[in-house]
Amino acid sequence: MVRRLMTLVLLMSLQASFFTLQSMAQKFALVDMDYIFKNIPAYERANEQLSQVSKKWQAEVDALTTEAQTMYKNYQNEVVFLSKEQKKAKQDAIMEKEKQAADLKKKYFGPEGELFKKRTALMTPIQDEVYNAIKDVADFRGYQLVLDRASDTGIIFGSPKIDISEEVLKKLGYAY
């Protein structure tokens, strides 16, 4: 009898532990952000626009750099015929042109440059929309954690059963 009672108490204790563990279990999901963004036409258009403006600005920087290089080559060819003042003036002009190229490159491509600002203006609304869709799907499905399988987070394997990328695209209106 005591043994049965102990067994019953043990079973009840195990059952309570099981329910506690089960209630503490967390649900996870994966998304493939690269896949999602590739399936959003506005994101692709924004990328193309950034690429075009980047090429245009790089051409401007390259033109100034080429101009400075040409000035330097001409200077090297003429240096023996120039007076001290003329040498100084040409050197200053070359350095000014190089500085213009460096300043323009910084203006366009620096950490707070025009490309960064343009990328932020174009991409942030799209990224926010995707984030909100992921959050909505996660809340609806009860996921406590959603990982990006496209990032370098060290995910070795992720079951397709927990990939919510298609559901996120449907939520955004880009279902195929």
Tab-separated table of C-alpha atoms in Angstrom:
chain	number	residue	atom	x	y	z
A	1	MET	CA	0.000	0.000	0.000
A	2	VAL	CA	2.763	2.406	0.930
A	3	ARG	CA	4.532	1.432	-2.253
A	4	ARG	CA	1.425	2.203	-4.317
A	5	LEU	CA	1.012	5.519	-2.588
A	6	MET	CA	4.649	6.381	-3.221
A	7	THR	CA	4.262	5.372	-6.867
A	8	LEU	CA	1.146	7.521	-7.167
A	9	VAL	CA	2.903	10.499	-5.580
A	10	LEU	CA	5.874	9.967	-7.876
A	11	LEU	CA	3.622	9.777	-10.939
A	12	MET	CA	1.793	12.931	-9.899
A	13	SER	CA	5.113	14.657	-9.332
A	14	LEU	CA	6.388	13.570	-12.760
A	15	GLN	CA	3.142	14.666	-14.381
A	16	ALA	CA	3.388	18.099	-12.716
A	17	SER	CA	7.008	18.385	-13.846
A	18	PHE	CA	6.018	17.428	-17.387
A	19	PHE	CA	3.308	20.087	-17.516
A	20	THR	CA	5.708	22.668	-16.093
A	21	LEU	CA	8.333	21.804	-18.701
A	22	GLN	CA	5.720	21.766	-21.430
A	23	SER	CA	4.472	25.223	-20.456
A	24	MET	CA	8.057	26.475	-20.451
A	25	ALA	CA	8.761	25.059	-23.923
A	26	GLN	CA	9.375	27.777	-26.430
A	27	LYS	CA	8.381	27.773	-30.063
A	28	PHE	CA	10.907	28.761	-32.681
A	29	ALA	CA	10.634	29.667	-36.333
A	30	LEU	CA	12.972	30.461	-39.182
A	31	VAL	CA	12.751	33.003	-41.965
A	32	ASP	CA	14.962	33.497	-44.979
A	33	MET	CA	15.339	37.263	-45.230
A	34	ASP	CA	17.195	37.040	-48.549
A	35	TYR	CA	14.335	35.031	-50.032
A	36	ILE	CA	11.736	37.429	-48.645
A	37	PHE	CA	13.485	40.550	-49.942
A	38	LYS	CA	14.082	38.983	-53.378
A	39	ASN	CA	10.346	38.444	-53.634
A	40	ILE	CA	9.420	42.045	-52.850
A	41	PRO	CA	9.510	44.090	-56.078
A	42	ALA	CA	9.906	47.405	-54.220
A	43	TYR	CA	13.062	46.089	-52.552
A	44	GLU	CA	14.513	44.987	-55.877
A	45	ARG	CA	13.666	48.390	-57.424
A	46	ALA	CA	15.294	50.168	-54.488
A	47	ASN	CA	18.431	48.036	-54.893
A	48	GLU	CA	18.557	48.847	-58.608
A	49	GLN	CA	18.095	52.545	-57.895
A	50	LEU	CA	20.920	52.447	-55.331
A	51	SER	CA	23.142	50.622	-57.809
A	52	GLN	CA	22.514	53.216	-60.526
A	53	VAL	CA	23.152	56.203	-58.272
A	54	SER	CA	26.240	54.504	-56.844
A	55	LYS	CA	27.664	53.978	-60.349
A	56	LYS	CA	26.932	57.605	-61.257
A	57	TRP	CA	28.629	58.931	-58.128
A	58	GLN	CA	31.585	56.566	-58.534
A	59	ALA	CA	32.049	57.864	-62.087
A	60	GLU	CA	32.237	61.414	-60.716
A	61	VAL	CA	34.867	60.387	-58.162
A	62	ASP	CA	36.800	58.436	-60.817
A	63	ALA	CA	36.770	61.457	-63.143
A	64	LEU	CA	38.358	63.663	-60.476
A	65	THR	CA	40.898	60.959	-59.624
A	66	THR	CA	41.811	60.546	-63.298
A	67	GLU	CA	42.139	64.314	-63.640
A	68	ALA	CA	44.530	64.393	-60.660
A	69	GLN	CA	46.568	61.520	-62.150
A	70	THR	CA	46.769	63.290	-65.516
A	71	MET	CA	47.874	66.498	-63.801
A	72	TYR	CA	50.584	64.554	-61.972
A	73	LYS	CA	51.847	62.876	-65.181
A	74	ASN	CA	51.977	66.234	-66.930
A	75	TYR	CA	53.815	67.664	-63.952
A	76	GLN	CA	56.403	64.864	-64.111
A	77	ASN	CA	56.968	65.563	-67.808
A	78	GLU	CA	57.358	69.326	-67.258
A	79	VAL	CA	59.128	69.402	-63.881
A	80	VAL	CA	62.604	70.038	-65.324
A	81	PHE	CA	61.355	73.135	-67.173
A	82	LEU	CA	59.462	74.698	-64.275
A	83	SER	CA	60.594	77.323	-61.822
A	84	LYS	CA	60.361	76.723	-58.107
A	85	GLU	CA	57.133	78.763	-57.896
A	86	GLN	CA	55.589	76.956	-60.868
A	87	LYS	CA	56.454	73.578	-59.314
A	88	LYS	CA	54.832	74.634	-56.060
A	89	ALA	CA	51.716	75.890	-57.872
A	90	LYS	CA	51.356	72.654	-59.874
A	91	GLN	CA	51.920	70.488	-56.784
A	92	ASP	CA	49.295	72.494	-54.899
A	93	ALA	CA	46.847	72.134	-57.802
A	94	ILE	CA	47.422	68.358	-57.926
A	95	MET	CA	46.953	68.026	-54.168
A	96	GLU	CA	43.782	70.145	-54.349
A	97	LYS	CA	42.368	67.910	-57.087
A	98	GLU	CA	43.194	64.781	-55.046
A	99	LYS	CA	41.533	66.377	-52.018
A	100	GLN	CA	38.433	67.163	-54.104
A	101	ALA	CA	38.256	63.520	-55.192
A	102	ALA	CA	38.670	62.286	-51.603
A	103	ASP	CA	36.082	64.766	-50.286
A	104	LEU	CA	33.597	63.789	-52.984
A	105	LYS	CA	34.138	60.102	-52.248
A	106	LYS	CA	33.548	60.747	-48.547
A	107	LYS	CA	30.456	62.846	-49.324
A	108	TYR	CA	28.920	60.083	-51.421
A	109	PHE	CA	30.234	56.885	-49.852
A	110	GLY	CA	31.291	57.794	-46.306
A	111	PRO	CA	29.596	56.409	-43.189
A	112	GLU	CA	27.156	59.328	-43.128
A	113	GLY	CA	27.323	59.890	-46.877
A	114	GLU	CA	24.645	60.352	-49.489
A	115	LEU	CA	24.526	56.648	-50.381
A	116	PHE	CA	23.939	55.721	-46.735
A	117	LYS	CA	21.164	58.322	-46.469
A	118	LYS	CA	19.554	57.183	-49.716
A	119	ARG	CA	19.776	53.511	-48.702
A	120	THR	CA	18.201	54.342	-45.357
A	121	ALA	CA	15.397	56.331	-46.992
A	122	LEU	CA	14.625	53.600	-49.531
A	123	MET	CA	15.170	50.449	-47.497
A	124	THR	CA	14.037	51.293	-43.968
A	125	PRO	CA	10.299	51.455	-44.792
A	126	ILE	CA	10.490	48.086	-46.572
A	127	GLN	CA	12.532	46.502	-43.786
A	128	ASP	CA	10.118	47.865	-41.177
A	129	GLU	CA	7.165	46.420	-43.094
A	130	VAL	CA	8.856	42.995	-43.259
A	131	TYR	CA	9.775	43.153	-39.562
A	132	ASN	CA	6.177	43.990	-38.624
A	133	ALA	CA	4.856	41.134	-40.780
A	134	ILE	CA	7.288	38.707	-39.122
A	135	LYS	CA	6.260	40.011	-35.709
A	136	ASP	CA	2.555	39.603	-36.566
A	137	VAL	CA	3.044	36.024	-37.792
A	138	ALA	CA	5.179	35.191	-34.750
A	139	ASP	CA	2.587	36.645	-32.367
A	140	PHE	CA	-0.251	34.846	-34.146
A	141	ARG	CA	1.570	31.497	-34.102
A	142	GLY	CA	3.033	31.919	-30.605
A	143	TYR	CA	6.702	31.965	-31.590
A	144	GLN	CA	9.035	33.372	-28.977
A	145	LEU	CA	12.044	33.438	-31.306
A	146	VAL	CA	12.413	33.852	-35.056
A	147	LEU	CA	15.858	33.326	-36.570
A	148	ASP	CA	17.099	34.381	-40.001
A	149	ARG	CA	18.426	31.315	-41.792
A	150	ALA	CA	20.123	33.534	-44.396
A	151	SER	CA	22.386	35.232	-41.860
A	152	ASP	CA	25.650	33.878	-40.528
A	153	THR	CA	24.232	32.939	-37.132
A	154	GLY	CA	25.537	29.400	-37.234
A	155	ILE	CA	22.295	27.595	-38.010
A	156	ILE	CA	23.402	24.185	-39.187
A	157	PHE	CA	19.957	22.826	-39.936
A	158	GLY	CA	16.488	24.252	-39.823
A	159	SER	CA	13.458	22.171	-40.622
A	160	PRO	CA	11.350	23.562	-43.474
A	161	LYS	CA	8.368	22.889	-41.206
A	162	ILE	CA	9.298	25.866	-39.034
A	163	ASP	CA	10.224	28.223	-41.917
A	164	ILE	CA	7.623	30.995	-42.030
A	165	SER	CA	9.085	32.910	-45.011
A	166	GLU	CA	6.136	32.104	-47.293
A	167	GLU	CA	3.660	33.080	-44.604
A	168	VAL	CA	5.453	36.413	-44.155
A	169	LEU	CA	5.325	37.037	-47.909
A	170	LYS	CA	1.590	36.231	-47.891
A	171	LYS	CA	1.091	38.678	-45.014
A	172	LEU	CA	2.892	41.328	-47.093
A	173	GLY	CA	0.771	40.526	-50.137
A	174	TYR	CA	3.547	38.924	-52.222
A	175	ALA	CA	2.389	35.303	-52.180
A	176	TYR	CA	3.165	33.151	-55.187
